[in-house]
Short mmCIF file of C-alpha atoms and ligand atoms in Angstrom, two decimals:
data_model
loop_
_atom_site.label_atom_id
_atom_site.label_comp_id
_atom_site.label_asym_id
_atom_site.label_seq_id
_atom_site.Cartn_x
_atom_site.Cartn_y
_atom_site.Cartn_z
CA MET A 1 -171.26 -105.48 -120.55
CA SER A 2 -168.46 -106.05 -118.22
CA ILE A 3 -166.59 -109.79 -118.23
CA LEU A 4 -166.96 -111.31 -114.72
CA LEU A 5 -163.21 -112.92 -114.01
CA THR A 6 -162.06 -114.75 -111.17
CA GLU A 7 -158.30 -114.32 -111.63
CA VAL A 8 -156.49 -111.96 -113.51
CA SER A 9 -156.05 -113.56 -117.10
CA ASP A 10 -153.13 -112.76 -119.42
CA GLU A 11 -155.48 -110.10 -121.25
CA LEU A 12 -155.64 -108.61 -118.00
CA LEU A 13 -151.80 -109.03 -117.38
CA GLY A 14 -151.10 -107.74 -121.18
CA ILE A 15 -153.78 -104.52 -120.21
CA PHE A 16 -152.40 -103.79 -116.87
CA ASP A 17 -148.41 -103.52 -118.73
CA GLY A 18 -149.66 -102.06 -121.87
CA ALA A 19 -150.34 -99.69 -119.21
CA ALA A 20 -149.17 -95.52 -118.74
CA ARG A 21 -151.50 -93.76 -116.82
CA VAL A 22 -152.90 -95.65 -113.88
CA ALA A 23 -155.98 -94.39 -111.48
CA VAL A 24 -157.22 -96.11 -108.67
CA LEU A 25 -160.50 -95.24 -106.87
CA THR A 26 -160.31 -97.85 -103.72
CA GLY A 27 -163.37 -97.81 -101.14
CA ALA A 28 -163.83 -100.21 -97.46
CA GLY A 29 -163.43 -102.96 -98.94
CA VAL A 30 -159.75 -102.49 -99.21
CA SER A 31 -159.47 -102.50 -95.93
CA ALA A 32 -161.79 -105.26 -94.71
CA GLU A 33 -158.69 -108.11 -94.92
CA SER A 34 -156.84 -105.76 -92.17
CA GLY A 35 -159.93 -106.33 -90.57
CA VAL A 36 -161.47 -102.68 -90.81
CA PRO A 37 -165.98 -103.03 -91.19
CA THR A 38 -166.96 -101.05 -94.37
CA PHE A 39 -170.60 -99.99 -94.43
CA ARG A 40 -172.48 -101.68 -96.45
CA GLY A 41 -171.32 -104.43 -98.72
CA GLY A 42 -169.98 -107.31 -97.34
CA GLY A 43 -166.97 -107.82 -94.40
CA GLY A 44 -168.48 -107.49 -92.05
CA SER A 45 -171.15 -104.18 -91.53
CA GLU A 46 -171.18 -103.79 -87.79
CA ILE A 47 -170.41 -100.24 -87.88
CA TRP A 48 -173.60 -98.73 -88.54
CA THR A 49 -174.31 -97.70 -84.78
CA TRP A 50 -172.26 -97.17 -81.64
CA ARG A 51 -174.17 -95.89 -78.04
CA GLY A 52 -177.47 -96.57 -79.67
CA ARG A 53 -176.85 -93.82 -82.38
CA PRO A 54 -175.84 -93.77 -86.30
CA VAL A 55 -173.28 -93.14 -88.04
CA THR A 56 -175.20 -91.03 -90.43
CA GLU A 57 -175.24 -88.81 -87.28
CA LEU A 58 -171.81 -89.34 -85.29
CA SER A 59 -169.99 -88.04 -88.82
CA SER A 60 -172.07 -85.66 -89.35
CA ALA A 61 -172.05 -81.51 -89.74
CA GLU A 62 -174.75 -81.00 -86.65
CA LEU A 63 -172.79 -82.93 -84.05
CA ILE A 64 -169.84 -81.35 -84.37
CA ALA A 65 -171.44 -78.10 -83.99
CA THR A 66 -173.83 -78.80 -81.18
CA ASP A 67 -171.84 -81.58 -79.55
CA PRO A 68 -168.01 -81.76 -81.16
CA LYS A 69 -167.76 -83.60 -77.52
CA LEU A 70 -169.53 -86.16 -79.15
CA VAL A 71 -168.31 -87.08 -82.32
CA TRP A 72 -164.57 -86.99 -81.05
CA GLU A 73 -165.77 -89.91 -78.42
CA TRP A 74 -167.26 -91.10 -80.94
CA PHE A 75 -164.21 -91.07 -83.67
CA ASP A 76 -161.35 -92.55 -80.46
CA TYR A 77 -163.75 -95.39 -80.89
CA ARG A 78 -163.00 -95.90 -84.13
CA ARG A 79 -159.27 -94.99 -84.06
CA ALA A 80 -159.42 -97.74 -80.68
CA LEU A 81 -160.31 -99.81 -83.33
CA LEU A 82 -158.18 -99.00 -86.96
CA LYS A 83 -154.77 -99.11 -84.65
CA GLU A 84 -153.99 -103.06 -84.18
CA CYS A 85 -154.77 -102.87 -88.14
CA VAL A 86 -151.63 -102.71 -90.49
CA PRO A 87 -151.76 -102.90 -94.10
CA ASN A 88 -152.94 -106.63 -96.40
CA GLU A 89 -151.28 -107.31 -99.25
CA GLY A 90 -154.23 -105.27 -101.37
CA HIS A 91 -152.18 -102.43 -99.91
CA ASN A 92 -148.21 -103.37 -100.64
CA ALA A 93 -149.56 -104.74 -103.67
CA LEU A 94 -151.19 -100.98 -105.32
CA ALA A 95 -147.91 -99.32 -103.16
CA LYS A 96 -145.66 -101.35 -105.45
CA TRP A 97 -147.89 -100.10 -108.59
CA GLU A 98 -146.82 -96.73 -108.15
CA ARG A 99 -142.88 -97.95 -109.94
CA ARG A 100 -144.50 -99.13 -111.71
CA PHE A 101 -145.81 -96.45 -114.31
CA GLU A 102 -145.18 -92.83 -116.04
CA ARG A 103 -148.42 -91.76 -113.80
CA PHE A 104 -149.86 -93.33 -111.11
CA THR A 105 -152.52 -92.18 -109.16
CA LEU A 106 -154.27 -93.99 -105.84
CA ILE A 107 -157.68 -91.69 -104.77
CA THR A 108 -158.89 -93.24 -101.85
CA GLN A 109 -162.20 -92.61 -99.59
CA ASN A 110 -161.18 -94.45 -96.38
CA ILE A 111 -160.06 -91.71 -94.19
CA ASP A 112 -156.87 -95.00 -91.73
CA GLY A 113 -154.55 -94.39 -93.85
CA LEU A 114 -153.48 -97.58 -94.75
CA HIS A 115 -152.28 -97.25 -98.50
CA ARG A 116 -149.34 -94.65 -96.65
CA GLU A 117 -148.49 -97.20 -94.17
CA ALA A 118 -148.57 -99.47 -96.94
CA GLY A 119 -146.21 -97.08 -98.64
CA SER A 120 -147.86 -95.52 -101.88
CA MET A 121 -147.47 -92.73 -101.53
CA ASN A 122 -148.91 -89.84 -104.34
CA ILE A 123 -152.81 -90.33 -102.48
CA LEU A 124 -155.57 -88.52 -103.08
CA GLU A 125 -157.55 -88.22 -99.86
CA LEU A 126 -161.24 -87.83 -100.66
CA HIS A 127 -162.23 -88.07 -97.08
CA GLY A 128 -159.24 -86.65 -94.58
CA ASN A 129 -157.54 -88.66 -92.55
CA ILE A 130 -158.76 -90.56 -89.16
CA TRP A 131 -154.94 -89.70 -87.77
CA ARG A 132 -155.65 -85.81 -88.49
CA ALA A 133 -157.41 -83.35 -86.70
CA ARG A 134 -157.85 -80.19 -88.15
CA CYS A 135 -157.96 -76.63 -85.53
CA LEU A 136 -161.75 -74.52 -85.70
CA ARG A 137 -159.68 -71.71 -85.14
CA CYS A 138 -156.28 -71.31 -87.38
CA ALA A 139 -157.67 -73.82 -89.48
CA SER A 140 -154.35 -75.93 -89.53
CA SER A 141 -154.13 -79.34 -89.31
CA PHE A 142 -151.63 -82.24 -87.71
CA GLU A 143 -151.51 -85.40 -86.64
CA VAL A 144 -152.91 -87.42 -84.24
CA ARG A 145 -151.51 -90.22 -82.70
CA GLU A 146 -152.45 -90.82 -79.51
CA CYS A 147 -155.47 -93.76 -78.37
CA PRO A 148 -156.59 -92.91 -76.83
CA LEU A 149 -156.77 -89.08 -76.90
CA GLU A 150 -155.45 -86.97 -73.49
CA ASP A 151 -157.16 -84.15 -74.63
CA ILE A 152 -161.25 -83.93 -76.05
CA PRO A 153 -161.20 -81.27 -78.19
CA PRO A 154 -157.43 -82.56 -78.99
CA ARG A 155 -155.79 -78.85 -79.01
CA CYS A 156 -154.37 -77.00 -82.09
CA PHE A 157 -150.61 -76.80 -82.32
CA VAL A 158 -150.48 -73.65 -84.01
CA CYS A 159 -152.53 -71.58 -81.68
CA GLY A 160 -153.53 -73.82 -79.11
CA GLY A 161 -157.70 -73.61 -80.38
CA ALA A 162 -159.73 -76.38 -80.25
CA SER A 163 -159.83 -79.51 -83.34
CA ARG A 164 -162.84 -81.43 -84.79
CA PRO A 165 -161.07 -84.51 -86.22
CA ASP A 166 -159.83 -83.75 -90.07
CA VAL A 167 -162.14 -85.60 -91.69
CA VAL A 168 -164.90 -85.27 -94.63
CA LEU A 169 -168.47 -85.46 -92.17
CA PHE A 170 -171.74 -86.45 -93.35
CA GLY A 171 -173.67 -83.39 -94.83
CA GLU A 172 -169.84 -82.10 -96.26
CA PHE A 173 -168.21 -81.03 -98.52
CA LEU A 174 -165.02 -83.14 -100.12
CA PRO A 175 -161.20 -80.76 -99.41
CA GLU A 176 -160.77 -77.81 -101.83
CA GLY A 177 -159.08 -79.05 -104.55
CA VAL A 178 -158.32 -82.91 -103.30
CA PHE A 179 -161.59 -83.71 -105.60
CA ASP A 180 -160.57 -81.63 -108.51
CA ARG A 181 -157.02 -83.09 -108.26
CA ALA A 182 -158.69 -87.01 -108.33
CA GLU A 183 -161.13 -85.78 -111.74
CA GLU A 184 -157.31 -84.28 -113.79
CA ALA A 185 -156.49 -88.36 -112.54
CA ALA A 186 -159.55 -90.07 -113.59
CA ALA A 187 -159.73 -88.02 -116.42
CA ALA A 188 -156.28 -88.46 -117.99
CA ALA A 189 -155.95 -91.97 -116.73
CA ASP A 190 -156.15 -94.67 -119.56
CA LEU A 191 -156.53 -97.82 -116.84
CA PHE A 192 -158.60 -97.08 -114.53
CA PHE A 193 -159.30 -98.81 -111.19
CA VAL A 194 -162.48 -99.45 -108.94
CA ILE A 195 -161.38 -101.41 -105.32
CA GLY A 196 -163.08 -102.72 -102.74
CA THR A 197 -166.31 -99.53 -103.24
CA SER A 198 -170.27 -100.30 -103.33
CA ALA A 199 -169.92 -96.70 -105.84
CA VAL A 200 -173.01 -95.30 -104.02
CA VAL A 201 -171.07 -92.53 -102.58
CA TYR A 202 -170.99 -89.21 -104.11
CA PRO A 203 -168.66 -87.32 -105.40
CA ALA A 204 -166.27 -89.77 -105.10
CA ALA A 205 -168.33 -92.92 -107.24
CA SER A 206 -168.24 -90.36 -109.60
CA LEU A 207 -164.68 -91.10 -110.93
CA PRO A 208 -165.33 -94.18 -112.79
CA ILE A 209 -167.40 -92.87 -114.98
CA ALA A 210 -165.50 -89.49 -115.54
CA ALA A 211 -162.54 -92.04 -117.11
CA LYS A 212 -164.56 -94.47 -118.70
CA GLN A 213 -166.08 -91.22 -120.77
CA ALA A 214 -162.74 -90.36 -121.48
CA GLY A 215 -162.27 -93.59 -122.92
CA ALA A 216 -160.65 -95.60 -120.48
CA ARG A 217 -160.46 -99.12 -119.48
CA LEU A 218 -163.17 -100.13 -116.34
CA ILE A 219 -161.25 -102.68 -114.21
CA GLU A 220 -164.41 -103.54 -110.97
CA ILE A 221 -162.17 -106.22 -107.56
CA ASN A 222 -164.96 -107.21 -105.81
CA PRO A 223 -166.62 -110.29 -104.37
CA GLU A 224 -169.86 -108.58 -105.22
CA GLN A 225 -170.91 -106.33 -108.33
CA THR A 226 -171.99 -103.29 -107.49
CA ASP A 227 -174.01 -100.55 -109.04
CA ILE A 228 -170.23 -100.34 -111.74
CA SER A 229 -170.16 -103.35 -112.49
CA LEU A 230 -172.14 -102.49 -115.90
CA MET A 231 -170.31 -99.94 -117.05
CA CYS A 232 -166.58 -101.47 -116.02
CA ASP A 233 -164.35 -103.90 -118.91
CA VAL A 234 -163.67 -106.04 -116.54
CA THR A 235 -165.48 -106.99 -112.81
CA LEU A 236 -162.44 -109.66 -111.02
CA LEU A 237 -164.88 -111.56 -108.29
CA GLY A 238 -163.24 -111.46 -105.13
CA ASN A 239 -161.05 -110.08 -101.68
CA ALA A 240 -158.57 -107.13 -103.07
CA GLY A 241 -156.00 -109.30 -101.19
CA GLU A 242 -155.84 -112.13 -103.32
CA ILE A 243 -156.46 -110.90 -106.58
CA LEU A 244 -154.40 -107.42 -106.47
CA PRO A 245 -150.31 -109.02 -106.18
CA GLN A 246 -151.62 -111.89 -109.26
CA PHE A 247 -150.51 -108.52 -111.29
CA LEU A 248 -147.88 -108.92 -109.95
CA LYS A 249 -147.01 -111.68 -110.58
CA GLU A 250 -143.81 -113.21 -113.00
CA ARG A 251 -144.29 -112.71 -116.05
CA GLY A 252 -143.95 -115.82 -118.74
N1 APR B 301 -161.74 -107.39 -101.10
C1 APR B 301 -162.11 -106.36 -102.07
N2 APR B 301 -163.73 -105.99 -101.94
C2 APR B 301 -164.15 -106.01 -100.61
C3 APR B 301 -163.91 -107.01 -99.57
C4 APR B 301 -162.58 -107.47 -100.40
N3 APR B 301 -161.33 -107.72 -99.65
N4 APR B 301 -164.17 -106.77 -98.62
C5 APR B 301 -165.55 -106.30 -98.84
N5 APR B 301 -165.75 -105.78 -100.31
C6 APR B 301 -166.54 -104.56 -101.09
C7 APR B 301 -167.79 -104.69 -100.50
O1 APR B 301 -168.34 -106.44 -101.85
C8 APR B 301 -168.90 -103.38 -100.85
O2 APR B 301 -169.10 -103.68 -102.13
O3 APR B 301 -166.05 -103.28 -100.79
C9 APR B 301 -167.11 -102.98 -100.77
C10 APR B 301 -167.73 -102.14 -99.25
O4 APR B 301 -168.32 -100.79 -99.82
P1 APR B 301 -168.94 -99.52 -98.40
O5 APR B 301 -169.55 -100.59 -97.18
O6 APR B 301 -169.81 -99.09 -98.59
O7 APR B 301 -167.27 -98.31 -98.30
P2 APR B 301 -167.06 -97.39 -99.88
O8 APR B 301 -168.36 -97.62 -100.99
O9 APR B 301 -165.92 -97.11 -99.11
O10 APR B 301 -167.96 -96.08 -99.04
C11 APR B 301 -168.12 -94.91 -99.10
O11 APR B 301 -169.62 -94.31 -97.63
O12 APR B 301 -170.15 -94.86 -95.51
C12 APR B 301 -168.67 -93.77 -96.16
O13 APR B 301 -166.96 -91.86 -95.52
C13 APR B 301 -168.23 -93.79 -96.15
O14 APR B 301 -166.26 -93.58 -97.14
C14 APR B 301 -166.97 -94.48 -96.71
C15 APR B 301 -168.12 -94.20 -97.88
#
């Protein structure tokens, strides 16, 4: 049964300080305080429909095959929303955590790139990155920062071919190898954090379960309890931007 806390206890600080191999899974909630809408839980999920179409259709493999222009227009709309967003204290704390442990892996479902902007280095982007495009001809992946986009679709830097957003769309598999490395980090962890995710989208949601089964302590941070809460050792009920910095506070 998970212990519910609203702030980081000294006992939890002790567990944190004693950990060697830490892995973290983040979701949309860690970016909520930066103004990025979430998909399901609290944090203002007004991103579900656009031009009257559901996000599951707009961000789908089917639509990129039949109407790539509309998919790019949808992603350009989201890029414009994200362009104004900056990392919050949650992202910043995780970037600092990276240097504290023998091994630290940040696994994110977010495509907003805010962890990288905060200075995190060892990041596994399970669902890709909205600021990158991938060539449909030579599969090169390249950064596209201009917003709004001048050309739709953006042309490949290498071969000039048409490109698509370098993100995982509904109905698609995760990028080769990235999930294997995430699974490996989860299985090796002695402390695993689940932060700002409803933990309903697989295979990402299987990672905390794999970590727990491999013997890791499981700590959740979310203002609401989720599908994974029962499996956690501790659930910290609160916002990531307020809770995460508490792990870095001065020790007595
Ligand atoms: N701090 C921490 N957690 C928060 C905060 C906050 N400030 N605000 C909201 N949350 C929590 C919500 O309570 C919810 O449980 O973040 C979670 C966000 O859940 P979702 O919107 O379902 O996002 P996520 O779990 O990342 O979705 C997974 O689904 O739609 C796809 O590809 C998309 O990567 C996404 C995947």
